[in-house]
XYZ file of C-alpha atoms in Angstrom:
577
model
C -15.716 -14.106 -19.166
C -15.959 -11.545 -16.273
C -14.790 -12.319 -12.564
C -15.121 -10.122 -10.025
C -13.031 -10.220 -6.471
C -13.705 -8.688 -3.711
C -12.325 -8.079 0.123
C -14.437 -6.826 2.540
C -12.543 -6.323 5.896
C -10.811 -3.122 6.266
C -9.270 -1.719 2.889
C -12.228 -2.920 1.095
C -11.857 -3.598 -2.582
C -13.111 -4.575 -5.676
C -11.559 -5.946 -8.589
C -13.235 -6.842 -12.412
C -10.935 -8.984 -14.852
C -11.959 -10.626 -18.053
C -10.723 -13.014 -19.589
C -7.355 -12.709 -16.805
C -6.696 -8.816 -17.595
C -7.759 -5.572 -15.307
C -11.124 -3.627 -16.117
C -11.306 -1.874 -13.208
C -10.072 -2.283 -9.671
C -10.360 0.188 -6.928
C -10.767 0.897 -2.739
C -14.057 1.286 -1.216
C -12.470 4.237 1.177
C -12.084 6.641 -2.176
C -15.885 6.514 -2.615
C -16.646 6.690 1.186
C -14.417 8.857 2.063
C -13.383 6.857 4.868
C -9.444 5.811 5.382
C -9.585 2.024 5.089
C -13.096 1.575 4.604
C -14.558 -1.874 6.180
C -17.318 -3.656 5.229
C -19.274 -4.351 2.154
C -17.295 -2.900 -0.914
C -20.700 -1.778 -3.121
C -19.298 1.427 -4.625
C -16.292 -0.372 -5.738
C -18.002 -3.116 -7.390
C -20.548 -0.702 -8.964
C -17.413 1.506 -10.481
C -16.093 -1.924 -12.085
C -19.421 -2.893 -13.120
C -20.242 0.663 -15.060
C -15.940 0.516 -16.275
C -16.850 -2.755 -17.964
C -20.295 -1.491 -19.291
C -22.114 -4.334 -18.037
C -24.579 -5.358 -14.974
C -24.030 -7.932 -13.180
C -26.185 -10.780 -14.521
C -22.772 -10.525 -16.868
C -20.306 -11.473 -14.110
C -19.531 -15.288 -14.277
C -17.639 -16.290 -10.795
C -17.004 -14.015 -7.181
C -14.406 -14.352 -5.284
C -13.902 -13.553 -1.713
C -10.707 -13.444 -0.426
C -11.476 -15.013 2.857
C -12.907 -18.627 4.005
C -15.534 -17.198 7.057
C -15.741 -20.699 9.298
C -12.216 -21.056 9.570
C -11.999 -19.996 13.750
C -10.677 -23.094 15.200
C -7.083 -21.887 15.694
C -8.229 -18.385 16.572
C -10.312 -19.401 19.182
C -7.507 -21.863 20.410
C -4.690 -19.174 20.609
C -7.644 -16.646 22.902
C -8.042 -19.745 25.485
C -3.723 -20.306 25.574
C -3.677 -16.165 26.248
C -6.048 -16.657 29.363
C -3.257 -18.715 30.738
C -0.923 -15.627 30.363
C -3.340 -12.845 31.407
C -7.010 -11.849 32.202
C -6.270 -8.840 29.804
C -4.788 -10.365 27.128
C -8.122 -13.137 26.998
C -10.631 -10.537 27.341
C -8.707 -8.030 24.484
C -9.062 -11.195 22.129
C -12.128 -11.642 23.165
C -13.707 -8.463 22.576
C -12.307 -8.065 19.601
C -13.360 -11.565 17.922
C -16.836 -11.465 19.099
C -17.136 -8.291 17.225
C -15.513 -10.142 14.207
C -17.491 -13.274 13.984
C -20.381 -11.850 14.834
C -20.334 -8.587 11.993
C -17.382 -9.520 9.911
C -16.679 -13.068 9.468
C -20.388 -13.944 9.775
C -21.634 -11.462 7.386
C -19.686 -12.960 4.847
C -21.857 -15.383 4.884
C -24.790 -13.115 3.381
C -22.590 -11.401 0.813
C -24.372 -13.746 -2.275
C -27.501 -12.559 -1.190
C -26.382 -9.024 -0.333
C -24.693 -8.807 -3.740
C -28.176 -9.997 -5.437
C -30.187 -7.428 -3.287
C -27.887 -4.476 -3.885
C -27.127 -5.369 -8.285
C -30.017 -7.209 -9.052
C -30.987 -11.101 -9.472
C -28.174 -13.305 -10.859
C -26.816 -16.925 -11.121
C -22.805 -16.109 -10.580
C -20.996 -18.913 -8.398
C -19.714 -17.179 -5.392
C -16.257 -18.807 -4.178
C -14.387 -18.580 -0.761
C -10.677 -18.477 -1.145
C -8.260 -18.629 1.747
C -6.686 -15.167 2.465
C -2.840 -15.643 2.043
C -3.078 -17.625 -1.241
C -5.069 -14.678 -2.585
C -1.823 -12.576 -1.532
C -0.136 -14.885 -3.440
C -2.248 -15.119 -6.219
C -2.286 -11.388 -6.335
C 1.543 -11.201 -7.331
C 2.865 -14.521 -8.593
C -0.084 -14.672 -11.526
C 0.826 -10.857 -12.977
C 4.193 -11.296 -12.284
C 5.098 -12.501 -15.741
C 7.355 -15.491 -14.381
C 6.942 -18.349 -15.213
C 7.967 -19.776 -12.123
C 8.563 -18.398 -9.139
C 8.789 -18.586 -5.003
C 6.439 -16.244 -3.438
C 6.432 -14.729 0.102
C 3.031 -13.915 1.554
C 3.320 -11.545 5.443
C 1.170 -9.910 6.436
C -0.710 -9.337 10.285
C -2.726 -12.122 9.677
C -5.623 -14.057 7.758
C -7.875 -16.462 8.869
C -4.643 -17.881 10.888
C -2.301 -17.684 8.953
C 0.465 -14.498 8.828
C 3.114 -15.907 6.838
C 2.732 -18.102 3.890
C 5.724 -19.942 1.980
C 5.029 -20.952 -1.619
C 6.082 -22.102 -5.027
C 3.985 -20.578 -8.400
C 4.428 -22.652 -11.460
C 2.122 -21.648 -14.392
C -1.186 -21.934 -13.216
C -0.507 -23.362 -9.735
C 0.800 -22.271 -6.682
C 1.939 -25.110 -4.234
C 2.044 -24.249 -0.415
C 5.443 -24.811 0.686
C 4.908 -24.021 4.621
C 3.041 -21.632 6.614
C 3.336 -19.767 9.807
C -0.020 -19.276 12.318
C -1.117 -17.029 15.004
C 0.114 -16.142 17.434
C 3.770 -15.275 15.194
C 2.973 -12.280 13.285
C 5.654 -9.995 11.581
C 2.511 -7.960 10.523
C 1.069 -7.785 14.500
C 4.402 -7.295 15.804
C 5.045 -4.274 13.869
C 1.202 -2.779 14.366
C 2.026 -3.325 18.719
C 5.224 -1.323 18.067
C 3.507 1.347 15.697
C 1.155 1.982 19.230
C 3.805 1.992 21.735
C 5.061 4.627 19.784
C 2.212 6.608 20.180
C 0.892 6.093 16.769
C -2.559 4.247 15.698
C -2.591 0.779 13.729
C -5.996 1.223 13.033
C -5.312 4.045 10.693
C -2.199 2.804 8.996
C 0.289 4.403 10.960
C 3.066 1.818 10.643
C 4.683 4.263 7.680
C 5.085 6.148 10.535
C 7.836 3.833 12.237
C 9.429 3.310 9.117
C 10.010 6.805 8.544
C 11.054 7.576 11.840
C 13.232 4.709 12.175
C 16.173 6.341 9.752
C 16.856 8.852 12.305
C 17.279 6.749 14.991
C 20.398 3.628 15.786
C 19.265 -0.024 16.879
C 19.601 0.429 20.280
C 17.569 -1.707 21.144
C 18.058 -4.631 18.601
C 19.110 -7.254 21.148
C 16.308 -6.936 23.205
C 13.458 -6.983 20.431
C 16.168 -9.987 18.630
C 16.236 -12.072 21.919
C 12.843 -11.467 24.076
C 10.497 -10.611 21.452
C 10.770 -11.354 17.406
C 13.479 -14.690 17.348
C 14.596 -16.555 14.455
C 13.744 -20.085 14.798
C 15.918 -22.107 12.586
C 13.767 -23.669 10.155
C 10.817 -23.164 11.995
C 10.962 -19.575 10.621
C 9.928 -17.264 13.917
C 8.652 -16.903 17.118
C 6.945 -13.820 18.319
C 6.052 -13.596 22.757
C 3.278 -12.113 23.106
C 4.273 -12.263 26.917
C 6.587 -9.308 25.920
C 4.269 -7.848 22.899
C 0.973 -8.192 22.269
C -0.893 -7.419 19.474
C -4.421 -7.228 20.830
C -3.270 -5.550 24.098
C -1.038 -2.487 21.879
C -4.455 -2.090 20.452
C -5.533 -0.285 23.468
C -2.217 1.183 24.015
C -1.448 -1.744 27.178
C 2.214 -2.759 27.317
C 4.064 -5.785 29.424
C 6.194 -4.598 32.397
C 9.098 -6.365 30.759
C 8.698 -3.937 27.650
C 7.974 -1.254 29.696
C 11.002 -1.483 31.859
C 13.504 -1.924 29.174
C 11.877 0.999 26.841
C 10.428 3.168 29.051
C 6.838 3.931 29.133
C 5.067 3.741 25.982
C 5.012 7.762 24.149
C 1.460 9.412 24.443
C -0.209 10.119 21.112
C 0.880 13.433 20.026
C 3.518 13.546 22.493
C 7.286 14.848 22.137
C 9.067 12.361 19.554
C 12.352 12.015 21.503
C 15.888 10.448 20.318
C 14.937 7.405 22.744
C 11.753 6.913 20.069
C 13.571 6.962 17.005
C 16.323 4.407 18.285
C 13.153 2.074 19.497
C 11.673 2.637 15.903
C 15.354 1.671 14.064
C 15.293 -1.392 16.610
C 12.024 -2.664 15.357
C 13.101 -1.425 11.731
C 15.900 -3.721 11.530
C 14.729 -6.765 13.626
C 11.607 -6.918 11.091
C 14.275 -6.899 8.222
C 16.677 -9.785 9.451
C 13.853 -11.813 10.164
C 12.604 -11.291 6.527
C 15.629 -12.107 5.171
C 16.086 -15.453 7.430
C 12.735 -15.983 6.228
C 13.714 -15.505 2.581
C 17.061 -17.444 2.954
C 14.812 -20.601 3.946
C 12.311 -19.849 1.329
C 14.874 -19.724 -1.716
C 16.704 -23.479 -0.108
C 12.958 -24.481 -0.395
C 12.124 -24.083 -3.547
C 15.306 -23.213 -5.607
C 13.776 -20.012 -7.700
C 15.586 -17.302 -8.141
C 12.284 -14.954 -9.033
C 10.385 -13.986 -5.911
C 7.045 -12.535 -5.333
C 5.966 -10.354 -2.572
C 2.620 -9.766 -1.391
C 0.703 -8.458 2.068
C 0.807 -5.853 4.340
C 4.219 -6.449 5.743
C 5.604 -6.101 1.809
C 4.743 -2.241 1.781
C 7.978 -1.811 3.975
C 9.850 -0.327 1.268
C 13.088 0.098 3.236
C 12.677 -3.758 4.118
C 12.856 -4.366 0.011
C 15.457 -2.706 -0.720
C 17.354 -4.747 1.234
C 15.377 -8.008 0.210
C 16.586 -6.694 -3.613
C 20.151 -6.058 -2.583
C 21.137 -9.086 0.603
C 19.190 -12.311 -0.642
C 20.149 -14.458 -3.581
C 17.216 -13.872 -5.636
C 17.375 -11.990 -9.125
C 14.059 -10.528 -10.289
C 11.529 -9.458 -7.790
C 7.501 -8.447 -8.403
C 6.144 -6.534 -5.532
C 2.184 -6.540 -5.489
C 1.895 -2.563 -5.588
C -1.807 -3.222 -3.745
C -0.077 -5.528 -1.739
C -2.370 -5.399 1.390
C -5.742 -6.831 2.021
C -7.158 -4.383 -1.321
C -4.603 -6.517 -3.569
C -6.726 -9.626 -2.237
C -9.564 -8.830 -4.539
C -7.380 -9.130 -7.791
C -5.735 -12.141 -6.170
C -9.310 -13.519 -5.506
C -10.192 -13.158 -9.417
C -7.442 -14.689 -10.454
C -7.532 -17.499 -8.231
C -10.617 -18.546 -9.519
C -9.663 -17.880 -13.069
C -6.401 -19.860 -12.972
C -6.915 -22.530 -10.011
C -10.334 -23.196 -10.329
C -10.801 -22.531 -13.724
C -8.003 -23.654 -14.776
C -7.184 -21.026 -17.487
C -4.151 -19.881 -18.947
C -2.182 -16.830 -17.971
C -1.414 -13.939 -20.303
C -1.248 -10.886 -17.996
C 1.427 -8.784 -16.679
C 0.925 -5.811 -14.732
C 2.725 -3.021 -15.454
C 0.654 -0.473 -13.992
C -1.426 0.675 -11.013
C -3.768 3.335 -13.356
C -7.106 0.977 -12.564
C -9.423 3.566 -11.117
C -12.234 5.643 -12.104
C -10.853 8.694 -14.642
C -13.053 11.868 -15.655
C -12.742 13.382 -19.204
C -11.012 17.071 -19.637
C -15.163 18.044 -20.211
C -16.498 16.572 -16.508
C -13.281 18.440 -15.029
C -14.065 21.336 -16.561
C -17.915 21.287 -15.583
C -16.703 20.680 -11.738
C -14.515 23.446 -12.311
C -17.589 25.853 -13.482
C -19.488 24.659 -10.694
C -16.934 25.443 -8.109
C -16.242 28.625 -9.011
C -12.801 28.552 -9.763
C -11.154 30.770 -12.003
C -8.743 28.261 -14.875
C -7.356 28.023 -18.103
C -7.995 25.261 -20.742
C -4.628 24.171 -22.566
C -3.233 22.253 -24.610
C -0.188 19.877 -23.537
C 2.264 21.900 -25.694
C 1.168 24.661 -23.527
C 0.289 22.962 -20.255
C 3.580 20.417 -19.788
C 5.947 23.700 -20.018
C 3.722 26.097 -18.084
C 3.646 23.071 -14.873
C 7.093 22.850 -15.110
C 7.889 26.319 -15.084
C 5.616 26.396 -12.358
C 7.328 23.809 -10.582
C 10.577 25.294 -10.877
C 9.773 28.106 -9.324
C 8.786 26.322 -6.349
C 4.793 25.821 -6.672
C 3.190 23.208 -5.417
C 0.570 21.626 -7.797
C -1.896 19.088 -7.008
C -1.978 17.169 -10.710
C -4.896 15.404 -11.772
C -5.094 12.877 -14.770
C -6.113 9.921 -15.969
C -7.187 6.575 -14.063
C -6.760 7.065 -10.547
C -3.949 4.573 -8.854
C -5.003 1.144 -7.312
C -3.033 0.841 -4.515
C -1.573 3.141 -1.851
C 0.687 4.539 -3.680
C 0.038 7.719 -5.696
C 1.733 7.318 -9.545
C 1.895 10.429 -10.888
C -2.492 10.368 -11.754
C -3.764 11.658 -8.312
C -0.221 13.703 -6.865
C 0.920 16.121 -5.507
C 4.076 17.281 -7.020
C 7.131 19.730 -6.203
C 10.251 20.733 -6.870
C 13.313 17.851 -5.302
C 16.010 20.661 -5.017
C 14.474 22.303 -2.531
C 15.603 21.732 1.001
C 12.681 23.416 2.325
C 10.101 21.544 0.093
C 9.735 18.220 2.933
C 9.304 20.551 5.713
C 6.916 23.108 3.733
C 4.484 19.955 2.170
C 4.785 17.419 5.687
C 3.550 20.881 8.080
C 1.532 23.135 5.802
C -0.349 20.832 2.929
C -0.336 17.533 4.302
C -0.671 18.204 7.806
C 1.315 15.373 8.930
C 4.792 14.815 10.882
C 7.729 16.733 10.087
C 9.859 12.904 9.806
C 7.383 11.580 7.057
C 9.490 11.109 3.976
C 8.823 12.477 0.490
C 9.807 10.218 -2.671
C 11.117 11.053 -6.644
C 8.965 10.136 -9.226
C 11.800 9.567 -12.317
C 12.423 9.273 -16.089
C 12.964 5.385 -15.955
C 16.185 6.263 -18.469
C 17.886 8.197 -15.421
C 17.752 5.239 -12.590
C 21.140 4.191 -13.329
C 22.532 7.986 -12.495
C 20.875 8.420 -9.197
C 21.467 4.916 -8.001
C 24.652 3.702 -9.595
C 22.659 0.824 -11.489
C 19.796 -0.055 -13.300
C 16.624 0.156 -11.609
C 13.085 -0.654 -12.627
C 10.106 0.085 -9.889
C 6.859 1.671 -11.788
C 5.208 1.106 -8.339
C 7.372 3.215 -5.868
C 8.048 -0.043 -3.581
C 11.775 0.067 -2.912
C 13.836 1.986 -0.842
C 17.424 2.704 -2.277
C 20.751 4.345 -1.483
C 21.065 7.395 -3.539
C 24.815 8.124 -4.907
C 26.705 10.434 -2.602
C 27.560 12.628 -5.241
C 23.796 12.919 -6.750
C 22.359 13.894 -2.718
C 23.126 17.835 -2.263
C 20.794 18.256 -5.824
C 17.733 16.657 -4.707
C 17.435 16.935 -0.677
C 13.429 17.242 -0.752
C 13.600 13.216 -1.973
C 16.687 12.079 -0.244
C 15.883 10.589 3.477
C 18.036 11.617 6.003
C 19.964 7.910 5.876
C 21.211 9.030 1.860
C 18.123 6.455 0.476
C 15.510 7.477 -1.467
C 11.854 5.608 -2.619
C 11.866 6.033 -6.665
C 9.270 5.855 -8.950
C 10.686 5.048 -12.608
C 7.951 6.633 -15.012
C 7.953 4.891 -18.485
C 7.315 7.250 -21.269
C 4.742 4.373 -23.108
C 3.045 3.723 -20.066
C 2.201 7.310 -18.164
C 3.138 9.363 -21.350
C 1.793 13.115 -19.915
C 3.625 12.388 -16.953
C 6.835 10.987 -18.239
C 6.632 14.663 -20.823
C 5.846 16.832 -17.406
C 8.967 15.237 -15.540
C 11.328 15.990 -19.424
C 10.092 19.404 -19.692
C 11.330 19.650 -15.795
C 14.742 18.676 -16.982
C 14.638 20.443 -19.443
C 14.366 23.569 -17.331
C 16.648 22.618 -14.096
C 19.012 19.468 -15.372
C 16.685 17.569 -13.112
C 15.187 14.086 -14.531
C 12.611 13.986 -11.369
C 9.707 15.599 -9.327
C 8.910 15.175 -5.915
C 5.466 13.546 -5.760
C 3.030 12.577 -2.865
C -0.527 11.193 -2.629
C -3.199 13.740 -3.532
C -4.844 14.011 -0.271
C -4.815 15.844 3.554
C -5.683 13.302 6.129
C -8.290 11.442 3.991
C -8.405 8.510 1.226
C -6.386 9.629 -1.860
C -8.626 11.655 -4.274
C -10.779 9.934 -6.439
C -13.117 12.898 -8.713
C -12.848 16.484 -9.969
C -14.698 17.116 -6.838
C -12.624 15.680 -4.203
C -9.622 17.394 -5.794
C -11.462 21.044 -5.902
C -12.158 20.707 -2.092
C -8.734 19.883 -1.406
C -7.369 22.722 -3.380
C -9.840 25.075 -1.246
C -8.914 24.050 2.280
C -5.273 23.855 1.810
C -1.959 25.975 1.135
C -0.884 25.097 -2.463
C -0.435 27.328 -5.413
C -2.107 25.245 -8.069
C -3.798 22.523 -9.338
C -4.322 20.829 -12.983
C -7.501 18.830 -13.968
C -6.806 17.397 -17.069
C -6.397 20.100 -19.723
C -7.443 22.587 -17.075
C -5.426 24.665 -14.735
C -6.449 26.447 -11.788
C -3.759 29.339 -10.186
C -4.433 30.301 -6.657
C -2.872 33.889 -7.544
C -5.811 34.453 -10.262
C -8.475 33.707 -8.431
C -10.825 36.252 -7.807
C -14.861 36.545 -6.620
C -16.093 35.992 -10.659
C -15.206 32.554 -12.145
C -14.003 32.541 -15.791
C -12.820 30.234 -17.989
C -10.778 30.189 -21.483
């Protein structure tokens, strides 16, 4: 039986399981082209639909991963803000008009749109509430059993943080915090005082930044803006911070006068923008782990399961892994609102169907792939002078490559679901070199020089690097690197001594766990430096996309499958051998 989830907000998604394992799942934005792509996700769901090799008369159940006509609290919370501010109301305002009338609305139509677009069919279309699809999206792959599960995110239909238990095939709502308390929205208003943009994802940013700065300003973020609240979880003023009004950069005097005025976009990054980024860092962490403390007296598991947009803070997991009392940890590696459209599917599957579980995901590879044969036509077609090889040749040549301080963009398999580039759609480097951040952040990527760069690792050498085991196929956690182990690898250590790991299992990404041996084998090194494939756009998704990024930017070469391309050998006449 096939299911088919969807989201449909920003980060638009689809995702195809049958009978409760992947087919296909993918983002809307790598079709599109378009960094978190909102709206209707019909590229997505035609990819799953041609993965599976079916139409969609074949497609059982939909699930959405929202519930459309729940408004009541929303609306509530805009009349309260009028008593606080004129701005504040009309910035809520604005904004939710827009919503209900072309988001929220609209999903509405989707049956009928989704008939229109595939073709007539009788599927029963399902509206599931947004946070229990986060939590469907990690407790029912998790493999537990049992387990609690944490759901944060900026918010659903009104709720931001969701408490829950998994058992089996159900997941019981423990508690839940509403609008207007939103770890999610209180980290987005910080990510634009700081000059950055929400809108396109930008609260990496403060995470990065925040390692170089100290908590200067904990007390006041701790005390007059994000407070613990006993059992009651937390309490966010929007008097001080406001979500709505940060989205057109509009600050509180209070803030204002304690922080200065907010940074321009673009403008100098001082040392007084760093500490207010470690401030924010850290409050957002000791609020998680209050949150987590309550969670674990609540429902007495020591497995937890993260999902939503707050659980990409890597830095925040590592100390979830390291300062709470739980034991083993699954970490949604979609885990914002794209993640929703697995956890929609399985929802149905397992709470309304009430079918048993079987799956565990191991893996991210979910996306479109291209055979060594449509690479090499794209590669004809292009121009490009490259070499066809075989892996005995190719995994030695890259490395070599590597070592010698190229930078390849590496191209292979089923592109990554997720944010998070695996080791299928990468670019990758060489970790020794100091110069390696500095020469991918400001001449490939195009982005700030603070953005860290993270080690993609034989899963056997965790242990060395870290001082202990370590098991993260999803790059999710941030850890302290061993003292001893830094000087060796400064292109993947952060400037705090932590690092963001990878662990590649040979059985699982086999070509890539061979490229990172044959590395080692050449430099004592068990690990690459790898980033997304991509220059201020969605991740790359085909042959294509990858050939236009290799001919607008500054790396040295690039591997399509069997095929590899050498900027140093190209010349006016395309070949190929």
């Amino acid at each position: 039986m096939y299911i088919l989830g969807l989201t449909t907000l920003g980060d638009s998604a689809a995702t195809l399981i049958e009978n409760g394992e992947i087919v296909a799942a993918a983002e809307e934005e790598r079709f599109s082209r378009r960094k978190h792509h909102s709206g209707f996700s019909d590229n997505a769901m035609q990819y799953c639909l041609d993965e599976a090799g079916i139409r969609i008369t074949a497609v059982a159940h939909i699930g959405l991963y929202w519930k459309p006509w729940v408004l009541r609290h929303k609306a509530v919370q805009a009349l309260k803000s009028a008593v606080i501010s004129r701005d504040m109301f009309k910035a809520r305002v604005d904004r939710g008009v827009a919503q209900v009338g072309e988001s929220y609305l609209g999903m509405l139509r989707h049956p009928r749109r989704i008939r229109e677009h595939f073709g007539d069919s009788d599927f029963k279309f399902h509206f599931l509430e947004h946070h229990q699809c986060h939590a469907a999206s990690a407790f029912f792959v998790s493999g537990f059993e049992q387990a609690a599960i944490m759901t944060w995110d900026g918010t659903g239909e009104d709720t931001t943080t969701l408490f829950s238990h998994g058992d089996d095939r159900n997941i019981r709502i423990v508690r839940r915090i509403k609008l207007p308390h939103s770890l999610g929205q209180f980290y987005s208003a910080v990510t634009n005082y700081l000059g950055f943009d929400m809108f396109e994802g930008d609260e990496w940013k403060v995470m990065g930044l925040a390692a170089y700065g100290k908590p200067e300003y904990y007390d006041f973020f701790a005390k007059r803006v994000l407070k613990v609240n006993g059992h009651q979880g937390f309490r966010l003023d929007i008097r001080v911070l406001d979500h709505h009004l940060a989205k057109y950069y509009q600050f509180s005097e209070e803030l204002t006068k304690t922080l200065g005025p907010p940074r321009a976009k673009g403008g100098e990054l001082l040392e007084k923008h760093w500490n207010i980024a470690a401030s924010a860092q850290k409050v957002l962490e000791d609020t998680a782990l209050h949150l987590l403390s309550e969670l674990y007296e609540e429902t007495g598991s020591e497995n937890l399961c993260l999902a939503g947009g707050v659980a990409f803070n890597s830095v925040m997991n590592g100390r979830i892994m390291t300062k709470t009392p739980f034991k083993q940890f699954f970490i949604q590696p979609a885990a914002g609102d794209a993640g929703c459209s697995l956890g929609a599917a399985l929802l149905v599957l397992h709470r309304r169907l009430q079918q048993p579980r079987k799956f565990r995901m191991e893996h991210a590879y979910y996306g479109p792939g291209f055979s060594s044969e449509e690479c090499a036509t794209a590669l004809r077609a292009s121009g490009l002078k490259f070499h066809t090889l075989t892996d005995e040749q190719m995994l030695p040549k890259v490395a070599a490559l590597l070592a010698d301080g190229a930078i390849v963009g590496w191209f292979q398999g089923r592109m990554e679901f997720g944010p998070r580039a695996l080791g299928n759609r990468s670019f990758l480097a060489d970790p020794r070199r100091a110069d390696m951040r500095e020469l991918l952040n400001e001449k490939v990527k195009l982005r700030e020089w603070f953005r860290p760069l993270a080690p993609s690792m034989l899963e056997e050498a965790a242990g060395d690097l870290f001082g202990h085991e370590h098991y993260d196929p999803f790059m999710i956690t941030v850890l302290n690197v061993l003292e001893e182990k830094r000087a060796s690898i400064p292109a993947v250590v952060h400037v705090d001594g932590s690092a963001r790991p990878q662990t590649v299992n040979r059985d699982l990404n086999p070509r890539y766990w061979k490229l990172i041996r044959e590395f080692e084998k050449l430099t004592g090194v068990p690990l690459l430096l790898n980033t997304s494939f991509n220059i201020q756009e969605p991740i790359v998704l085909s042959p294509q996309d990858a050939i236009k990024t290799f001919s607008r930017a500054s790396f040295e070469a690039l591997v399509l499958e069997n095929h590899l391309v050498v900027r140093s050998e190209q010349s006016q006449t395309a070949t190929s051998s």
